Structures are given as C-alpha cells and as structure tokens.
Coordinates of C-alpha atoms in Angstrom, one line a residue:
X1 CA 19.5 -33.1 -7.4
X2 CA 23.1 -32.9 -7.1
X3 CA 25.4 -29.5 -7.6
X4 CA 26.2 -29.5 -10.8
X5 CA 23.0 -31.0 -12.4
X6 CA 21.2 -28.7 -10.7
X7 CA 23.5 -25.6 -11.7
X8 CA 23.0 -27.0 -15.6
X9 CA 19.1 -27.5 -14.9
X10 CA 18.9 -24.0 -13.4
X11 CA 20.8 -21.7 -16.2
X12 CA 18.8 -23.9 -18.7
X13 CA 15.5 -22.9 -17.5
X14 CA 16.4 -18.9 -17.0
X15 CA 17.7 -19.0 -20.6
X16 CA 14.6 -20.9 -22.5
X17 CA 11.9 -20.7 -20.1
X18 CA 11.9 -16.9 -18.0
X19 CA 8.8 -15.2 -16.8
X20 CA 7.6 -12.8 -19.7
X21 CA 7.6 -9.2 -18.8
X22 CA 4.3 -8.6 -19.5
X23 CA 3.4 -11.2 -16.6
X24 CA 6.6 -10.2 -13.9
X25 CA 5.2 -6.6 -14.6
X26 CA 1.4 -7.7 -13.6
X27 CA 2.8 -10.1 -10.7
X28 CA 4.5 -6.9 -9.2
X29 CA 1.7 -4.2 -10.1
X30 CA -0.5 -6.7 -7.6
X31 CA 2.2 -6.9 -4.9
X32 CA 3.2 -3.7 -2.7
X33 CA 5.8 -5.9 -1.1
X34 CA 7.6 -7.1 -4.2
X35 CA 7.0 -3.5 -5.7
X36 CA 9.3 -2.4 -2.2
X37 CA 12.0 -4.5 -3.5
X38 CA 15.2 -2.7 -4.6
X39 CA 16.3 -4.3 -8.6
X40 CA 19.1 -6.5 -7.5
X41 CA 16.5 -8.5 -5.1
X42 CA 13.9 -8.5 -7.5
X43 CA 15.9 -9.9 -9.8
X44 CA 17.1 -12.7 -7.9
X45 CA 13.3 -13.0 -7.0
X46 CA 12.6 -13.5 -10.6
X47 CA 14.7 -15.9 -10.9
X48 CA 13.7 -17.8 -8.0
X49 CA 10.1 -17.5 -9.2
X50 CA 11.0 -18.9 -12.8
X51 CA 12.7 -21.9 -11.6
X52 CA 9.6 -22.6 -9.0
X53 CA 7.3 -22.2 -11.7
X54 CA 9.0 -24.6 -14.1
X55 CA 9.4 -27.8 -11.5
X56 CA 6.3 -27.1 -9.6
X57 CA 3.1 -28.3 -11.3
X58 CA -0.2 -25.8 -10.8
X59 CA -3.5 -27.4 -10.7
X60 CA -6.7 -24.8 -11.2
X61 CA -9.9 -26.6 -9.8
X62 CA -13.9 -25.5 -9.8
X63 CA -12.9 -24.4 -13.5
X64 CA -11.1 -21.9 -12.5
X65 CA -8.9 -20.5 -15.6
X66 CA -5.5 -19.7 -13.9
X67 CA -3.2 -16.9 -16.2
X68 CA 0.3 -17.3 -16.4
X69 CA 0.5 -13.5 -15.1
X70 CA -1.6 -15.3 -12.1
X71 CA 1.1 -17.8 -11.7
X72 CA 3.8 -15.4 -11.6
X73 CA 2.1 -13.7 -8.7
X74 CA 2.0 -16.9 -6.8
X75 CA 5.4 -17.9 -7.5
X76 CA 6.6 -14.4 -6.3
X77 CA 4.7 -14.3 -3.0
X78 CA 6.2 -18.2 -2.2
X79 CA 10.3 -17.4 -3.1
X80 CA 10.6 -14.2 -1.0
X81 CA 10.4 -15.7 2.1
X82 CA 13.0 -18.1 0.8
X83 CA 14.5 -15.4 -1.3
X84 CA 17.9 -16.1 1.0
X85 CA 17.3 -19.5 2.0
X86 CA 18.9 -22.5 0.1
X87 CA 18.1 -23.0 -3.7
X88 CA 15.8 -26.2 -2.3
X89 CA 14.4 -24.9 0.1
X90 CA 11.1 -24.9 -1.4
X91 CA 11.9 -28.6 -3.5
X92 CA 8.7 -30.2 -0.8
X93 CA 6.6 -28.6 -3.0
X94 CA 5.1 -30.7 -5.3
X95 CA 2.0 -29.2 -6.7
X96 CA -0.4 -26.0 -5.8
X97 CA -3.9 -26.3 -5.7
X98 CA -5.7 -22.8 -6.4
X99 CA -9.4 -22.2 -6.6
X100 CA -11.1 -19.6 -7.1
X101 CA -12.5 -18.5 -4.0
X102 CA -12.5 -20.0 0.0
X103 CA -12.4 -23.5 0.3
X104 CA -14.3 -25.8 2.6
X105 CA -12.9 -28.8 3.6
X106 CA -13.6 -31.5 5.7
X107 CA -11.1 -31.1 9.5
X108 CA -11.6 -34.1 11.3
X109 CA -10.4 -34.0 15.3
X110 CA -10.2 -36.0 18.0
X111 CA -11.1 -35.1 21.2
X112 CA -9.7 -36.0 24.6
X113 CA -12.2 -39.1 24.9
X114 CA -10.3 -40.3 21.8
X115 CA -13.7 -39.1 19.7
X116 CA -13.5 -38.0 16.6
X117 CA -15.7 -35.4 15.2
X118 CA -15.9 -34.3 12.0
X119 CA -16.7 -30.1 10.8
X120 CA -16.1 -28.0 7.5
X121 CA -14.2 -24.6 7.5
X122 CA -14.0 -22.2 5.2
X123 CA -10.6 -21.8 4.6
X124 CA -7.9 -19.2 2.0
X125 CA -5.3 -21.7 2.4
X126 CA -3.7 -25.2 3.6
X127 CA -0.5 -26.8 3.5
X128 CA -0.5 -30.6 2.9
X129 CA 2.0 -33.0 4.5
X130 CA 2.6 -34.7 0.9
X131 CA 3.9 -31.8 -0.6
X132 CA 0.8 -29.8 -2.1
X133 CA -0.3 -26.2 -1.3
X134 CA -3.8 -24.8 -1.8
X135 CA -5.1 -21.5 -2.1
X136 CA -7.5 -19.4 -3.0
X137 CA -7.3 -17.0 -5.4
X138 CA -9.3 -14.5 -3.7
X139 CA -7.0 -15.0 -0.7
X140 CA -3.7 -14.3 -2.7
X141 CA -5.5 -11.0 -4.3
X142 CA -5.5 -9.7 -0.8
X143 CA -1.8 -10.8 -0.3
X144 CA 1.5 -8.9 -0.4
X145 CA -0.4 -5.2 0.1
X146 CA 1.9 -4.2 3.3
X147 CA -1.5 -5.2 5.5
X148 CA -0.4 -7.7 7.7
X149 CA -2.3 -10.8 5.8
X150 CA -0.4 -13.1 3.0
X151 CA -1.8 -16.4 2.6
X152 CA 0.8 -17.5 0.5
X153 CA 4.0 -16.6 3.0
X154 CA 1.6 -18.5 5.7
X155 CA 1.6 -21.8 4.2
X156 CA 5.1 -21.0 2.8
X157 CA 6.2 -20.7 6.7
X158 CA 4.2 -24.1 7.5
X159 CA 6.0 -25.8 4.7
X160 CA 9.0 -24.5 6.0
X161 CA 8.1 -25.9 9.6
X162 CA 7.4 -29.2 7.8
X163 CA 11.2 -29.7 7.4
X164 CA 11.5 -31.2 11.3
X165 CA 8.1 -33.3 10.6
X166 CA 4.8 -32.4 11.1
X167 CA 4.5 -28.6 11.6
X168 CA 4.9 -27.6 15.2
X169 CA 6.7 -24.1 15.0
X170 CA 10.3 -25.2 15.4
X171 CA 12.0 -25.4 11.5
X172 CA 14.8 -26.8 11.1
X173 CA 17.1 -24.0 11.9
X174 CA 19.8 -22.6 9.9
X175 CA 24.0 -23.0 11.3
X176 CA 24.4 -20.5 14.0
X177 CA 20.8 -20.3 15.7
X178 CA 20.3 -22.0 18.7
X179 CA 17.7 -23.8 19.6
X180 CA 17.1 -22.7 23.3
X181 CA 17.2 -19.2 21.9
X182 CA 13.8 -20.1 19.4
X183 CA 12.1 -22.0 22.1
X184 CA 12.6 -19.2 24.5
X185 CA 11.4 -16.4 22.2
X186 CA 8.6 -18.0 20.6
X187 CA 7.3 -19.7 23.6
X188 CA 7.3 -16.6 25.4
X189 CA 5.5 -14.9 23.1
X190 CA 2.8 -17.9 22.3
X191 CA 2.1 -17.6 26.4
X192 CA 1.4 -13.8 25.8
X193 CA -0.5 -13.8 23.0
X194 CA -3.1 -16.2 24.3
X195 CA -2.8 -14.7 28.0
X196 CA -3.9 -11.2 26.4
X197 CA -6.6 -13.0 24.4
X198 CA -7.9 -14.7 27.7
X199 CA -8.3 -11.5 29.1
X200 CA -10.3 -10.0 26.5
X201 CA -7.3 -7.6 25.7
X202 CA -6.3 -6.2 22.1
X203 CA -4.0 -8.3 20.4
X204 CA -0.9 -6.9 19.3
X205 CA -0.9 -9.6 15.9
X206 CA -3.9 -11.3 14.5
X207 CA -5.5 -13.6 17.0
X208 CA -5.0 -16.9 15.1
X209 CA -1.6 -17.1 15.8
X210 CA -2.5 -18.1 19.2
X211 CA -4.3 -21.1 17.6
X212 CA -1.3 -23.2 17.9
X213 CA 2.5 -22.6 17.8
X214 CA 2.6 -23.7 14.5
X215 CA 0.1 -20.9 13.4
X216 CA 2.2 -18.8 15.1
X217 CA 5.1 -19.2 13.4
X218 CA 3.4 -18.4 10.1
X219 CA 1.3 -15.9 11.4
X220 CA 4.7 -14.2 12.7
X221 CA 6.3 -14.7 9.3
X222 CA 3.4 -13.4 7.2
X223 CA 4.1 -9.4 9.2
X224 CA 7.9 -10.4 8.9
X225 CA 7.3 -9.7 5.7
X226 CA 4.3 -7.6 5.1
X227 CA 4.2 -5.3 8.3
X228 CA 7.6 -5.9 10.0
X229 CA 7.9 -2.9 12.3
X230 CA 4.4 -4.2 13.7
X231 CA 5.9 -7.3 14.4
X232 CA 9.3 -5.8 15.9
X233 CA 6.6 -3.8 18.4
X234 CA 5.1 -6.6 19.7
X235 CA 7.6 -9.2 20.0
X236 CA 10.8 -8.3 19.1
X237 CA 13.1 -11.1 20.2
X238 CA 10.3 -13.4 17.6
X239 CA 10.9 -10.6 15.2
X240 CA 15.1 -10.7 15.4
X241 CA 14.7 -14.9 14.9
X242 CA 12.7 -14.5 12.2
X243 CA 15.2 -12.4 10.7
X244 CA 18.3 -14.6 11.1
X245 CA 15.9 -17.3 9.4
X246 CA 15.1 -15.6 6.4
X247 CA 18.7 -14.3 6.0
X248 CA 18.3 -10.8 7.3
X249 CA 15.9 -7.6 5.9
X250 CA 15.5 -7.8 2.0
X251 CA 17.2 -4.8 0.5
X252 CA 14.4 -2.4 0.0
X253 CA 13.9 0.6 -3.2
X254 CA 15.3 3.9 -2.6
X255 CA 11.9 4.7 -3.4
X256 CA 8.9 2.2 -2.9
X257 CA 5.4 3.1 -4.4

C-alpha cells in the first residue's frame, strides 16, 4: 500500500473502528506483559492492534465462539514484538486460525533415504508459509504472564523469519546489523544449547529451541519479551541482537502489577 494511502487508511480506521475499552481493558487484565507497558507504548500498542485487527481476517474453527475482547488479546500479544518495527511488518498475515484447544495435525518428513513418513503432534501453534497463523486458544491464555512461554510472539518471530523465505532463523535484518554479527551469536548459542542437552545438562531456555535454528529464534524472542533478564543470562550476545531487532527495550510502567 503506498505512503499516503496507507496514512489515509490508517487514521480512518483509529477514528471509526478503535478497540472498545471494555475489550483493550480485558486484553490487558489477561496479559502481565502488556499490563508492564508504560501509557505512551500502550497506546501505540493499541493502535497497532486496531489496525491488525481491521485488515486481518480471524477464523474460529471446532465451533469455537471467538469474543472480540478475545481478539484484542491476540492482536496485542502479535504487534508488540513489532511494536517498533515498520507499520507492515506484520502485512504476511493474511488470516489467524484459533481453536479452542491443542491442535493435531498431520507433519509429514522425509528422511535421509528420501522416505517420507507421516505422524500427528499435538501442537498450541503453527505458522503457515501462505500467510495464516494458528493457535489455540488454550495456548494464548497461558501467554504474555512474564513465564517464559508466548505462543503468539513464537509464530510472530517465525513469521518474521519468513521475510528471507522459508523460516531458518536469519530475518531479514534491519539497516545497521550485520550479518556476520547474527550468525556468530546465534550459531554459537544453537551449538550450546544442544551440546548441554547431549550431555543431559539443565538447559538455560526451554529445550525446543534446540529443535532447529528457526525454533530458536522464536524460542529466543518469546523470553525477549516475557522473561528477558533470563535470556540476557544465558546468552547475552542472542539477547543484545534481539534487542537491536525489535528496536530496543519497550518503555516499561513506573509501576507494573
């Protein structure tokens, strides 16, 4: 969308069509790590979540009835990590699939033979290359408490990664980071993770993010912004990049709850 249709399109939405209060109040009273927020960036974040909500279709399945207070909450846990990235950042996302509780689709692999074999997982959440996200509901409920797990920043982050092509842990970066630097960093850390798990050691971060880099990535990004000091502990050159990403720390409350 060009610059100035879009600047018409956006003041015409936050005018007409804003998020009640009744429902930013509710998306907030279910998120610790919005509630942190100090008012300028919530506002911004409302806004952002107002204008995803409007151009991004939401499809309940199973039955599921899906609130607009329940929306809210979504939209508000996908535009923070994007809460400083560029207005279209988030514009691959065509539609977001939500049931009601864990998912179990079909993963097909292949294996080094060149067979493939066919399994079901139960899964909160899964980024599609055509531009849908799904999630369960369940899954977002435990999201955004300061515990480590969001399942909505996750496949945020693997959308994110999806601007280079199929998700591999190397987004396209933003002017001014260097390439070498990410590799470096995030390899490094991918090596230790999975050395520490081969060894039967405690990992520092939730073990899936040795899975594959691009689980690390939005592994990494989910305590970015739910547990960030835990992050900066374990790998703190991951935790700087991740910082120059997102556009630096949010502004937090003088207060948070």
């Amino acid at each position: 969308m060009p610059g100035r249709l879009r600047a018409w399109w956006r003041r015409r939405i936050l005018e007409r069509h804003p998020i009640g209060d009744a429902d930013w109040s509710a998306a907030l009273a279910g998120a610790l790590i919005l509630r942190r927020l100090a008012a300028p960036e919530l506002e911004r974040l409302r806004e952002r979540a107002t204008l995803f909500l409007h151009r991004t279709p939401f499809s309940p399945v199973d039955g599921f009835a899906l609130t607009p207070a329940m929306k809210a909450r979504i939209a508000a846990l996908a535009c923070l990590p994007a809460l400083r990235l560029p207005e279209d950042a988030l514009d691959a996302i065509r539609t977001v699939i939500v049931y009601p509780d864990a998912f179990v689709p079909e993963i097909e692999e292949m294996d080094e033979a060149g067979v493939v074999h066919r399994r079901r997982e139960v899964r909160g959440g899964e980024s599609w290359g055509h531009g849908a996200i799904v999630l369960a509901w369940t899954d977002v409920e435990a999201s955004g408490h300061g515990e480590g797990y969001n399942v909505v920043i996750h496949e945020i982050a693997h959308v994110l990664d999806m601007g280079n092509g199929v998700p591999n842990g190397f987004p396209p970066l933003p002017p001014g980071m260097r390439a070498e630097a990410w590799t470096a960093a995030f390899s490094a850390a991918f090596a230790d993770l999975n050395r520490r798990l081969d060894r039967h050691e405690e990992a520092p971060i939730d073990p899936y993010a040795a899975e594959a880099p691009e689980e690390f990535f939005a592994v990494t990004s989910e305590l970015y912004f739910e547990q960030p000091e835990t992050l900066h502990a374990a790998y703190p050159a991951v935790s700087d990049l991740l910082g120059r990403f997102y556009g630096g720390p949010l502004s937090a409350a003088a207060s948070a709850p």
